[in-house]
Short mmCIF file of C-alpha atoms and ligand atoms in Angstrom, two decimals:
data_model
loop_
_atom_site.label_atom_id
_atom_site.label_comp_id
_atom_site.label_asym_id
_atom_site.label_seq_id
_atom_site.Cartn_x
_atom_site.Cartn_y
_atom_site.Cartn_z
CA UNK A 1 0.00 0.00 0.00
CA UNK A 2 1.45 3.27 -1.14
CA UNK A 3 0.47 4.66 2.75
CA UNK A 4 2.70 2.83 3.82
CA UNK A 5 5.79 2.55 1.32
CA UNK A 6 7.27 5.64 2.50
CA UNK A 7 8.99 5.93 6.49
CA UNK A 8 6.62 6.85 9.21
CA UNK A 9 8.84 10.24 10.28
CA UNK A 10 8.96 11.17 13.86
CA UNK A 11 9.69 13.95 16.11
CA UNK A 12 10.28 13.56 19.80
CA UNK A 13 10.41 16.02 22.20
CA UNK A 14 11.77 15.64 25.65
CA UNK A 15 13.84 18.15 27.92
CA UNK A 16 16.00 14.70 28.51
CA UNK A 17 19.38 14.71 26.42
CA UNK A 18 19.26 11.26 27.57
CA UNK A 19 15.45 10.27 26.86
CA UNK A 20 15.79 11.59 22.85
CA UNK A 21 18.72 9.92 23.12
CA UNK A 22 17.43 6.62 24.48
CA UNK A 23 14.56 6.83 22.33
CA UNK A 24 16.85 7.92 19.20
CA UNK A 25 18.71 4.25 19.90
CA UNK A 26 15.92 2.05 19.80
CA UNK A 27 14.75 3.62 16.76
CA UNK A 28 17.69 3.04 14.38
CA UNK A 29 17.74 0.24 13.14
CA UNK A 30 13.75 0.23 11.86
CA UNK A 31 14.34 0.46 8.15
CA UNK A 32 10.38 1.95 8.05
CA UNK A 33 10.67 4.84 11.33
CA UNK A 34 13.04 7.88 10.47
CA UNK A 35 13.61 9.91 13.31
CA UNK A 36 13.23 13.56 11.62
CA UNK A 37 13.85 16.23 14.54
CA UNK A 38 14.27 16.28 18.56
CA UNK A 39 13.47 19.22 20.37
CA UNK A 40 14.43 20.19 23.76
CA UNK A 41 10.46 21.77 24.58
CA UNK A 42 7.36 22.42 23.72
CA UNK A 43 7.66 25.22 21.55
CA UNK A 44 10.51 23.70 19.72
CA UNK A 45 8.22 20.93 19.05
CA UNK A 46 5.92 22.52 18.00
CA UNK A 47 8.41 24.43 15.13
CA UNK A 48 9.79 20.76 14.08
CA UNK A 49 6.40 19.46 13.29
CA UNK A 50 5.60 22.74 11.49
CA UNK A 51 8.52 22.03 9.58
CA UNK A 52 8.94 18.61 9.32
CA UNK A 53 4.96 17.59 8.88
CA UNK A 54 5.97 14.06 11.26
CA UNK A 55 3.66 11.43 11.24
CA UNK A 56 4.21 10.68 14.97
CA UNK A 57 5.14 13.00 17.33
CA UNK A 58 6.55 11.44 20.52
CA UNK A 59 5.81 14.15 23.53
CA UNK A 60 7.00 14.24 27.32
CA UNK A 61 4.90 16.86 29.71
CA UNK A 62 6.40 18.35 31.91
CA UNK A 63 9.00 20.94 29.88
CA UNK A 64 10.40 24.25 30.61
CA UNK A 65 8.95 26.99 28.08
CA UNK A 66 6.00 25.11 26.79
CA UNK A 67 4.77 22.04 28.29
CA UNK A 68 3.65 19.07 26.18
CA UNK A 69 -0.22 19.68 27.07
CA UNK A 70 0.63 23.22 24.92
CA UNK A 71 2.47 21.70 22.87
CA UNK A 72 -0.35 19.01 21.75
CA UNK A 73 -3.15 21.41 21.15
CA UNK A 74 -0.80 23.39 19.06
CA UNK A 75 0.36 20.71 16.78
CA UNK A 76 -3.08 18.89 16.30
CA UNK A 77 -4.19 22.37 14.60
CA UNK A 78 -1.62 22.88 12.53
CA UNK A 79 -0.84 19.79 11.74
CA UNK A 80 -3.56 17.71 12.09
CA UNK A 81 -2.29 14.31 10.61
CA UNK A 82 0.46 14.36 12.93
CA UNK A 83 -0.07 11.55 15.97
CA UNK A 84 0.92 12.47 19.06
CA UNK A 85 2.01 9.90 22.23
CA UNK A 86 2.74 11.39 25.07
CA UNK A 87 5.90 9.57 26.98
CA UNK A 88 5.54 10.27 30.58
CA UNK A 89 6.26 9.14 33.88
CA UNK A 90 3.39 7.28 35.45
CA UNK A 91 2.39 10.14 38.36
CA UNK A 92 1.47 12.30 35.38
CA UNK A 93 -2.06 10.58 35.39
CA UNK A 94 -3.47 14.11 35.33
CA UNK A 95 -1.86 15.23 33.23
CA UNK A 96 -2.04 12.60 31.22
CA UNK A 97 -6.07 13.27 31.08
CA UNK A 98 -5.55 16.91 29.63
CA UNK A 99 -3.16 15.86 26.83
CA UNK A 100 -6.29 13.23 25.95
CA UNK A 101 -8.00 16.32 25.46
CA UNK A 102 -6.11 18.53 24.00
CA UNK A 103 -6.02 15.73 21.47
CA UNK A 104 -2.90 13.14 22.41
CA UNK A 105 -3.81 9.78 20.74
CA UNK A 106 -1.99 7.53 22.94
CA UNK A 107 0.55 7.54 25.99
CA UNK A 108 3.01 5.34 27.17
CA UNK A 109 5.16 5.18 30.08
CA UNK A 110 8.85 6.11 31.03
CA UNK A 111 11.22 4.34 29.91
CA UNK A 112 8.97 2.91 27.24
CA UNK A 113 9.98 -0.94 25.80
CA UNK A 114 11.22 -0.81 22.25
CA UNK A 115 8.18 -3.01 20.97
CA UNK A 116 5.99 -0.83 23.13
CA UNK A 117 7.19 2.11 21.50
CA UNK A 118 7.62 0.50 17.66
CA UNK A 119 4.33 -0.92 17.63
CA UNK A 120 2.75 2.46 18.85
CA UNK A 121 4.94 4.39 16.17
CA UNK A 122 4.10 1.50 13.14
CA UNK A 123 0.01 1.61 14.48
CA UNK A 124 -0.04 5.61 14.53
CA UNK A 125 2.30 6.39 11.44
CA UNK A 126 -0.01 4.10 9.49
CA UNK A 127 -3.27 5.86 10.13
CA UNK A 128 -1.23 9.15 9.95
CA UNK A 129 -0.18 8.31 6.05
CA UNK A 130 -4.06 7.20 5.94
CA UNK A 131 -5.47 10.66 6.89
CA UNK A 132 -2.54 12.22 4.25
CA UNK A 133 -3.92 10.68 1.67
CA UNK A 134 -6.90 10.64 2.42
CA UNK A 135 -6.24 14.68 3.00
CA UNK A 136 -5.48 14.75 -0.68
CA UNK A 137 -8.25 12.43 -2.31
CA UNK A 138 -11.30 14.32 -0.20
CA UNK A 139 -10.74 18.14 1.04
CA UNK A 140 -12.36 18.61 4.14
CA UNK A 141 -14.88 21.03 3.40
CA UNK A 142 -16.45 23.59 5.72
CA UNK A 143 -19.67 23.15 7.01
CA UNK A 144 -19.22 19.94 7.43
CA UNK A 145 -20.24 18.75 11.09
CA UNK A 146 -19.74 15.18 11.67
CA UNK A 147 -16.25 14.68 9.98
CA UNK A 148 -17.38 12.71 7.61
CA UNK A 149 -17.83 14.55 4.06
CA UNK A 150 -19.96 16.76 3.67
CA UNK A 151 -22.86 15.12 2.04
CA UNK A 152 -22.31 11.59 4.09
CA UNK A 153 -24.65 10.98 7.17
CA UNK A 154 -23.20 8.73 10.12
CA UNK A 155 -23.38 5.49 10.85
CA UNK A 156 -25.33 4.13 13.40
CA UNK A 157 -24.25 0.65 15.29
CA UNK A 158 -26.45 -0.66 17.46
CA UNK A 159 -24.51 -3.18 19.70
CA UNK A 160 -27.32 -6.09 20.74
CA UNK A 161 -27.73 -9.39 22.42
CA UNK A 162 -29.90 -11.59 22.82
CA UNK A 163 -28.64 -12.48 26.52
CA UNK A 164 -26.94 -10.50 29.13
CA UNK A 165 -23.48 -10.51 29.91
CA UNK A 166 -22.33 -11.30 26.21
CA UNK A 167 -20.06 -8.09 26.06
CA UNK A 168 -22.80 -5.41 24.32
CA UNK A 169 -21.21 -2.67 26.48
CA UNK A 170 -17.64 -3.82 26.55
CA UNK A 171 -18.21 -3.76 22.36
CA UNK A 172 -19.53 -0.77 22.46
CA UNK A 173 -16.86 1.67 24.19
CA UNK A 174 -14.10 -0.02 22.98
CA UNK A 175 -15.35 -0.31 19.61
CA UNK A 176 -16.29 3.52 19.78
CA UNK A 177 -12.52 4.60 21.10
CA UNK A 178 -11.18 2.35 17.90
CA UNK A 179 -13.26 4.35 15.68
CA UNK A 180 -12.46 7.81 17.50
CA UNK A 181 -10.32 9.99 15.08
CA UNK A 182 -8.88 13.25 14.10
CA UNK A 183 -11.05 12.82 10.70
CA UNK A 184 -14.06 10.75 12.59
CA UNK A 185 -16.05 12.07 15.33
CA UNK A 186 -18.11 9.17 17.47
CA UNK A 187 -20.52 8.97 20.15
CA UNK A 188 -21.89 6.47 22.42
CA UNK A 189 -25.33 6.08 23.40
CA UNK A 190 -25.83 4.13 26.54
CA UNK A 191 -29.63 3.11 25.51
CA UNK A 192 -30.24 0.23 28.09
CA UNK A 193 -32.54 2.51 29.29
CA UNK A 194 -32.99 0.82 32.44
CA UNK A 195 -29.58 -0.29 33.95
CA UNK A 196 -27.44 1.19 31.73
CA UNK A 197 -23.63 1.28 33.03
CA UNK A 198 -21.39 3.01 29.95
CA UNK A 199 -20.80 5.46 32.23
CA UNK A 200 -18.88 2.99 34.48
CA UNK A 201 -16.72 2.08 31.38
CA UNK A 202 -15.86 5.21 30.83
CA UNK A 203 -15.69 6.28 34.26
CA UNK A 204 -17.88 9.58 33.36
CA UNK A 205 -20.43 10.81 35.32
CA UNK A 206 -23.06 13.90 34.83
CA UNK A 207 -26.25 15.06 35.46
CA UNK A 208 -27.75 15.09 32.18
CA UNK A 209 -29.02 11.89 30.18
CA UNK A 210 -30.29 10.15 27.39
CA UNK A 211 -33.81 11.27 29.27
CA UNK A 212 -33.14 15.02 28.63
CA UNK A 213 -32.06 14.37 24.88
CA UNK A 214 -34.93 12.27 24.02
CA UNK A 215 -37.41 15.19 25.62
CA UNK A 216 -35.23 18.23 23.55
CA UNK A 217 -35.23 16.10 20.36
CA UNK A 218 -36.42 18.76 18.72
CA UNK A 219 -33.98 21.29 19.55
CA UNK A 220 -30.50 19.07 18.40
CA UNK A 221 -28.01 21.20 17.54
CA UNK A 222 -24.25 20.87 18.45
CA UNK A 223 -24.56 23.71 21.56
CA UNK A 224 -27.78 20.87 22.70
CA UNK A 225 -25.24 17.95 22.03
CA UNK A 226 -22.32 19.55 23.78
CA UNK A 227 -24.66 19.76 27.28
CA UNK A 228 -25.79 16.74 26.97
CA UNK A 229 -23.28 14.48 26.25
CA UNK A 230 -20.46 14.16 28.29
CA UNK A 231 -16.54 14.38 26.72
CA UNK A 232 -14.36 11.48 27.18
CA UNK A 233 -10.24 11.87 27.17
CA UNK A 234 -10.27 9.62 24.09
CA UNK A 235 -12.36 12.51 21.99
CA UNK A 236 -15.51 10.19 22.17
CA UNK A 237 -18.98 11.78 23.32
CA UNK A 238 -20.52 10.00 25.53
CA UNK A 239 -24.92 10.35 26.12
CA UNK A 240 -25.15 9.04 29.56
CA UNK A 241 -28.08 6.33 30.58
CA UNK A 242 -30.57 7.48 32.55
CA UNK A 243 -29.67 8.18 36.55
CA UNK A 244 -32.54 5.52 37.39
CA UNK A 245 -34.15 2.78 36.43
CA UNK A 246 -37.54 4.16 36.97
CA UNK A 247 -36.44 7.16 34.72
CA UNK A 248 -36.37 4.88 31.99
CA UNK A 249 -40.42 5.00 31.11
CA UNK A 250 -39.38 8.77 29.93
CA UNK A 251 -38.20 7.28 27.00
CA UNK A 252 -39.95 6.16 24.48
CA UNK A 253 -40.14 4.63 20.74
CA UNK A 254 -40.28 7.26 18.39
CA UNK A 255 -38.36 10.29 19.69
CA UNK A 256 -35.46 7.73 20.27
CA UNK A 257 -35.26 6.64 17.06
CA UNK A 258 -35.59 10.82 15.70
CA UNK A 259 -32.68 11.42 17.99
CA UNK A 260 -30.23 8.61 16.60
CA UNK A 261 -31.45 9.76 12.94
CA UNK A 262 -29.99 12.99 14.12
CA UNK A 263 -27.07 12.70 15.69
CA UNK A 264 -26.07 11.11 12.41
CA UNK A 265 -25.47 15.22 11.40
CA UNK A 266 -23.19 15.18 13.85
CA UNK A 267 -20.98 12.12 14.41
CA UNK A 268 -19.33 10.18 11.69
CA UNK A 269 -20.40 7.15 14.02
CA UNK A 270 -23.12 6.76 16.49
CA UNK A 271 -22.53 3.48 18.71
CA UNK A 272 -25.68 2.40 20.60
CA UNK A 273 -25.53 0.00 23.46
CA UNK A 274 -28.76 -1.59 24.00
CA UNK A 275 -30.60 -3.62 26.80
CA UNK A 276 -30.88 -7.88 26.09
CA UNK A 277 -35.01 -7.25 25.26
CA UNK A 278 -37.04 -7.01 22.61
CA UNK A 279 -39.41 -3.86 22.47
CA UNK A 280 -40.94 -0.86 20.65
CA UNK A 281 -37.73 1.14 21.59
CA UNK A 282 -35.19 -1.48 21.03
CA UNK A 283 -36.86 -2.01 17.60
CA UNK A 284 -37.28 0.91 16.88
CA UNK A 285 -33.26 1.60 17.30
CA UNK A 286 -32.66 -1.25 14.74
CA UNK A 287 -34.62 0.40 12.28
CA UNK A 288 -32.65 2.81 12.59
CA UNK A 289 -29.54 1.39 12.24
CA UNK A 290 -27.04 0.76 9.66
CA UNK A 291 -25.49 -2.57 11.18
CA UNK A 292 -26.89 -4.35 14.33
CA UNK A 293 -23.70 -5.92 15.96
CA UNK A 294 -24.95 -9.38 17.67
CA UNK A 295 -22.73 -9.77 20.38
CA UNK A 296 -22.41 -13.61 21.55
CA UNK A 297 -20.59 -15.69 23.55
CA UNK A 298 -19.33 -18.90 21.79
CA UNK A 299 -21.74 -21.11 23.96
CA UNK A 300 -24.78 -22.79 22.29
CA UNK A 301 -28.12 -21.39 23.88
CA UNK A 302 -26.29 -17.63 23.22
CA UNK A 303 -26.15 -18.80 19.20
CA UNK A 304 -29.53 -20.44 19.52
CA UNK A 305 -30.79 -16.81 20.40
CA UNK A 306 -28.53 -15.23 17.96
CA UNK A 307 -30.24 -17.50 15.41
CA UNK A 308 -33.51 -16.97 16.45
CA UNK A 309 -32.70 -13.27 16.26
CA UNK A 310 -31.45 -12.85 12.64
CA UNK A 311 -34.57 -15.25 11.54
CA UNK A 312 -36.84 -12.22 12.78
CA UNK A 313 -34.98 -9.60 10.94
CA UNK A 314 -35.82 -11.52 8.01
CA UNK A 315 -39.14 -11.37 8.83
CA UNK A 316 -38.55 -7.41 9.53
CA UNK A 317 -37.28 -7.15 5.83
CA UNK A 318 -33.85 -5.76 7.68
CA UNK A 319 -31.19 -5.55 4.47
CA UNK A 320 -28.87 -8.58 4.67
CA UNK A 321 -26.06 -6.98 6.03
CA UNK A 322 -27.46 -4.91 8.98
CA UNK A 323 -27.09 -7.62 11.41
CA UNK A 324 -23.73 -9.01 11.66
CA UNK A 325 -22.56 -11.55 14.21
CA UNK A 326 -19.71 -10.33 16.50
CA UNK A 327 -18.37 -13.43 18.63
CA UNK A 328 -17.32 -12.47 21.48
CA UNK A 329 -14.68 -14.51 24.28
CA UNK A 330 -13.45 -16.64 21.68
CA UNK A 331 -10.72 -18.91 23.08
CA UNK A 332 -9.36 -22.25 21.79
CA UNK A 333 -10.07 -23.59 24.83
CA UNK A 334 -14.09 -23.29 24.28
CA UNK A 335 -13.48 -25.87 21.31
CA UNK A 336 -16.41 -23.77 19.30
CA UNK A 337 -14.57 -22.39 16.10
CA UNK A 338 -16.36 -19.57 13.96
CA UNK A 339 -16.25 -22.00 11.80
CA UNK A 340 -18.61 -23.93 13.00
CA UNK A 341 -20.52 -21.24 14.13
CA UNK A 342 -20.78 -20.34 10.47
CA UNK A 343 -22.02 -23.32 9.73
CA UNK A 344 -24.62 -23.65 12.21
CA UNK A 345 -25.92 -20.79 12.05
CA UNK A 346 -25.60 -20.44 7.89
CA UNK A 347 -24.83 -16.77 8.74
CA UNK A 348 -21.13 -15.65 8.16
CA UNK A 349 -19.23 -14.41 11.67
CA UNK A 350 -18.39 -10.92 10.70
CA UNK A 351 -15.96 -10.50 13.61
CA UNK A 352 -14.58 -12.19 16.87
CA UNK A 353 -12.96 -10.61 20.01
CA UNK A 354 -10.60 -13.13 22.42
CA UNK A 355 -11.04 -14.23 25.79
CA UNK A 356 -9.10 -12.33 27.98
CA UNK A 357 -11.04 -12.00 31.50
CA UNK A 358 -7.84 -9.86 33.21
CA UNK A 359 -8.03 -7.69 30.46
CA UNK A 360 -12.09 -7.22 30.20
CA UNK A 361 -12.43 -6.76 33.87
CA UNK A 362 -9.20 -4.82 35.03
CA UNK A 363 -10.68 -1.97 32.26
CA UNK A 364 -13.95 -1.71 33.97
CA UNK A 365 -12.59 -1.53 37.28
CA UNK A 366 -10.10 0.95 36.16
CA UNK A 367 -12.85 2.75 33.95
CA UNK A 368 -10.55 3.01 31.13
CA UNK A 369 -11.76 0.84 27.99
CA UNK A 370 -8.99 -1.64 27.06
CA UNK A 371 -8.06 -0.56 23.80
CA UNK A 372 -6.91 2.54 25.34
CA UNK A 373 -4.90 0.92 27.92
CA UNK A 374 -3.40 -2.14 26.77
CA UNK A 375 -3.82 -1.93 23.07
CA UNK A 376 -1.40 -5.04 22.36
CA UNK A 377 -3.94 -7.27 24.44
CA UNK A 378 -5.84 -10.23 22.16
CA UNK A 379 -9.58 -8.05 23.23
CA UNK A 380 -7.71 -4.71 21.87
CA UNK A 381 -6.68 -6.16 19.19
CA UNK A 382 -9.51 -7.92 17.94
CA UNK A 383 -11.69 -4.68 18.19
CA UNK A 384 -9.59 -2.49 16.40
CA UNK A 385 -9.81 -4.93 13.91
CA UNK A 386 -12.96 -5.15 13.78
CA UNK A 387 -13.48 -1.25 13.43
CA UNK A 388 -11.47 -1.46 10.70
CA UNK A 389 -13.23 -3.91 9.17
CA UNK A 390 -16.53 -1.56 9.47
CA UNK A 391 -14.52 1.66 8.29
CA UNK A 392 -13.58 -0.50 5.16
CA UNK A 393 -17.14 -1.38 4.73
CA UNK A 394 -18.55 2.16 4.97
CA UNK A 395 -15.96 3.45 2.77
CA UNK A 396 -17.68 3.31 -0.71
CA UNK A 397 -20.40 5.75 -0.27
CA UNK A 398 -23.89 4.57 0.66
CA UNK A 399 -26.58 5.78 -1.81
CA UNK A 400 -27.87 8.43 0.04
CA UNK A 401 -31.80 8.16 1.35
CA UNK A 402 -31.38 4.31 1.37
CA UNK A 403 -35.41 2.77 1.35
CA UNK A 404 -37.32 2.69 4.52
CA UNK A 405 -37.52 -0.47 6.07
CA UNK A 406 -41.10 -1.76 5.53
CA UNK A 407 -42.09 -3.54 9.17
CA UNK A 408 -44.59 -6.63 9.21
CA UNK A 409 -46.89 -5.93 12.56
CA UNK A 410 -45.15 -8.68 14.77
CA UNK A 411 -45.14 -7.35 17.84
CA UNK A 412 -48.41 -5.13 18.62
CA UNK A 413 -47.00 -0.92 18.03
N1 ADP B 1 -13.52 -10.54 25.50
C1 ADP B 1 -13.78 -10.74 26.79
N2 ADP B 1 -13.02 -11.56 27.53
C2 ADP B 1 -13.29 -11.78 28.83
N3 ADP B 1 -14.32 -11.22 29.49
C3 ADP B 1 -15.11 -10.38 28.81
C4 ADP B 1 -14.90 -10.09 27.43
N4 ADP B 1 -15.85 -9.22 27.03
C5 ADP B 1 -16.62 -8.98 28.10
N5 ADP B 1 -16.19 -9.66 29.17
C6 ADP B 1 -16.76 -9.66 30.52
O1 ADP B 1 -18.11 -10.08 30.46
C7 ADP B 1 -18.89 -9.36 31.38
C8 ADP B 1 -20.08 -8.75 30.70
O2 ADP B 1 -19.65 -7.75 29.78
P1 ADP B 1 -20.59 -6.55 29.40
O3 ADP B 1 -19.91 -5.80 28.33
O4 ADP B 1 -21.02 -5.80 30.61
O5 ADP B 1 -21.84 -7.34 28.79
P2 ADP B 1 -23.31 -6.81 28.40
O6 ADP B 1 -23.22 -5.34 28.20
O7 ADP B 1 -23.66 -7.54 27.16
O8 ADP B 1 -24.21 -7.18 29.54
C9 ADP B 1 -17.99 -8.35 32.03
O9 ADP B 1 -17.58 -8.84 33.27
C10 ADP B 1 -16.81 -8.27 31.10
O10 ADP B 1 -15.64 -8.00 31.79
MG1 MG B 2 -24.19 -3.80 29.25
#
């Protein structure tokens, strides 16, 4: 691929003659990183990039003159394929959470490994030379609101199962961080109306909810969508559940499905984690939706539901590939392949995430999805791959106003 023929060129900045140094030496001898500029602070990191357009930009914090957190906002708008990783020690966790915001794709800690720090380089640089050419092919044109181009609508992926406990929510965040880019604005919509806990992924809390969108639908505009949804460090938006469970009767069918219509203005993707029920409102998010991922667990009464599932979107005339089948804890241990998953089910297994219970529940506990944290883990991994494999399938551009989905009356609406 021509993104990736030429070297991924990288700046670091550290006030550390001995960290550029350090970092300088375990970069030599990658025939695909070049090492284009070090500078001693922020501000002279800043002037490299300007200069030397790097595709990674590797950034300490704490610096005399300008500090990294600076440093970061300055380069993402002025040169906003460059990728910056902030190398810190680990106290920084503060500050860690500001250079998140000021738009820092990824950290890692002092002294970092070398494959800690090549892998990060090789995964950034690539979608760095991605977003150049993709810079060239489509100019980003003004006016445009939810990063995708300008005439494009978002996506919307509702994440469903038929039983609890499958992974819907772990899917969800993680899948909406791997999304999350300079070029690709996402959102999360915790819509398990009743117990929903996205919030406790993300470890994000605030006072307004999915309950106080659904009752402004009308008014959706990106000052309404700022106060309601709450900012996570990864760049994802995230529209809290509602605070109780009894809160949950405030939302209903219709004005649920009008507000994930909308918020496709405004977010290239619009990730919806849903409750394990079938109902108006969790039908009515379906119809909405451009893909329903079925989450599963490789066990057989999970797939019997699954099946059972993607017979009634037949039935609901839902286009062929809405719902796709996302295993999730796949482990050779389970002795269930996808192949034979495949073939039980005669419906293709669009994705699979491993098994990896250390992983799955040291994130929640921490309240930091995994892909964030340890990106190299088999979960990470398989979800990045897997929104990749949905960015791939929403490249070629959908004809727009796609036919309503006609609905036979099976349940009573
Ligand atoms: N790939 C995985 N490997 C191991 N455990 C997982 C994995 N995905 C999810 N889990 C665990 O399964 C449990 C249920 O996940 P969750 O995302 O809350 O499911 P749901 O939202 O479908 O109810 C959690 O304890 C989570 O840590
Ligand atoms: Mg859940």
């Amino acid at each position: 691929m021509s993104a990736t023929s030429d070297k991924i060129r990288v700046v670091v900045v550290d006030d550390t003659a001995e960290t550029r140094e350090t970092i300088r030496k375990l970069l030599q001898f990658e025939n695909d990183i070049d090492v284009v500029g070090m500078g001693r602070n922020g501000r002279e990191g800043v002037q490299l990039a300007h200069e030397m357009r790097p595709n990674v930009v590797l950034m300490d914090i704490n610096m005399p003159d300008m500090d990294g957190i600076a440093a970061t906002r300055a380069i993402v708008k002025d040169v906003p394929t460059a990728q910056i990783v902030i190398v810190s020690v680990q106290q920084d966790t503060d500050y860690l959470r500001q250079a998140m915001l000021a738009g820092a794709r990824d950290f890692l800690s002092k002294p970092p490994s070398a494959d800690e720090l090549i892998n990060t380089i090789r995964r950034l640089g690539l979608a760095s030379k991605e977003q150049e050419l993709a810079t060239v092919r489509v100019p980003v044109t003004p006016g445009t609101s939810n990063g995708a181009s300008p005439t494009a609508l978002g996506k919307i992926l509702v994440c469903y199962s038929p039983k609890g406990g499958s992974g819907k929510t772990t899917l969800a965040v993680n899948l909406a961080v791997a999304l999350q880019g300079e070029d690709r604005k996402v959102c999360v919509v915790d819509a398990n109306t009743q117990f929903g806990d996205v919030g406790v992924f993300f470890n994000l809390k605030g006072k307004t909810s999915l309950v106080t969108a659904v009752q402004q639908v009308d008014e959706v505009d990106e000052s309404a969508i700022a106060s309601w949804m709450a900012a996570h460090a990864s760049g994802v938006k995230v529209l809290l559940g509602s605070q109780s469970p009894e809160d949950s009767e405030l939302i209903t069918a219709a004005p649920l499905k009008r507000l994930l219509l909308e918020l496709r203005h405004h977010f290239t993707y619009v990730v919806v984690d849903v409750a394990s029920i079938l109902r108006d409102l969790e039908l009515a998010m379906m119809d909405a939706a451009d893909r329903v991922l079925v989450v599963a667990g490789p066990d057989i009464p999970t797939l019997a539901n699954v099946k059972k599932y993607f017979d009634l979107c037949e039935k609901l005339e839902y286009s062929k590939d809405k719902p796709v089948l996302v295993v999730n804890k796949m482990d050779k241990r389970w002795g269930i392949t996808s192949q034979s998953i495949e073939e039980s089910l005669k419906h293709p297994v669009y994705g699979q995430i491993a098994y990896d219970d250390r992983v799955a529940t040291q994130a929640i506990n921490a309240g930091v999805p995994f892909v964030m944290g340890d990106r190299k883990a088999g979960p990470s991994t398989s979800i990045i791959e897997l929104a990749a494999k949905l960015r791939a399938d929403f490249a070629p551009k959908d004809p727009a106003g796609k036919p309503a989905e006609k609905r036979k009356s099976i349940f009573s609406r």
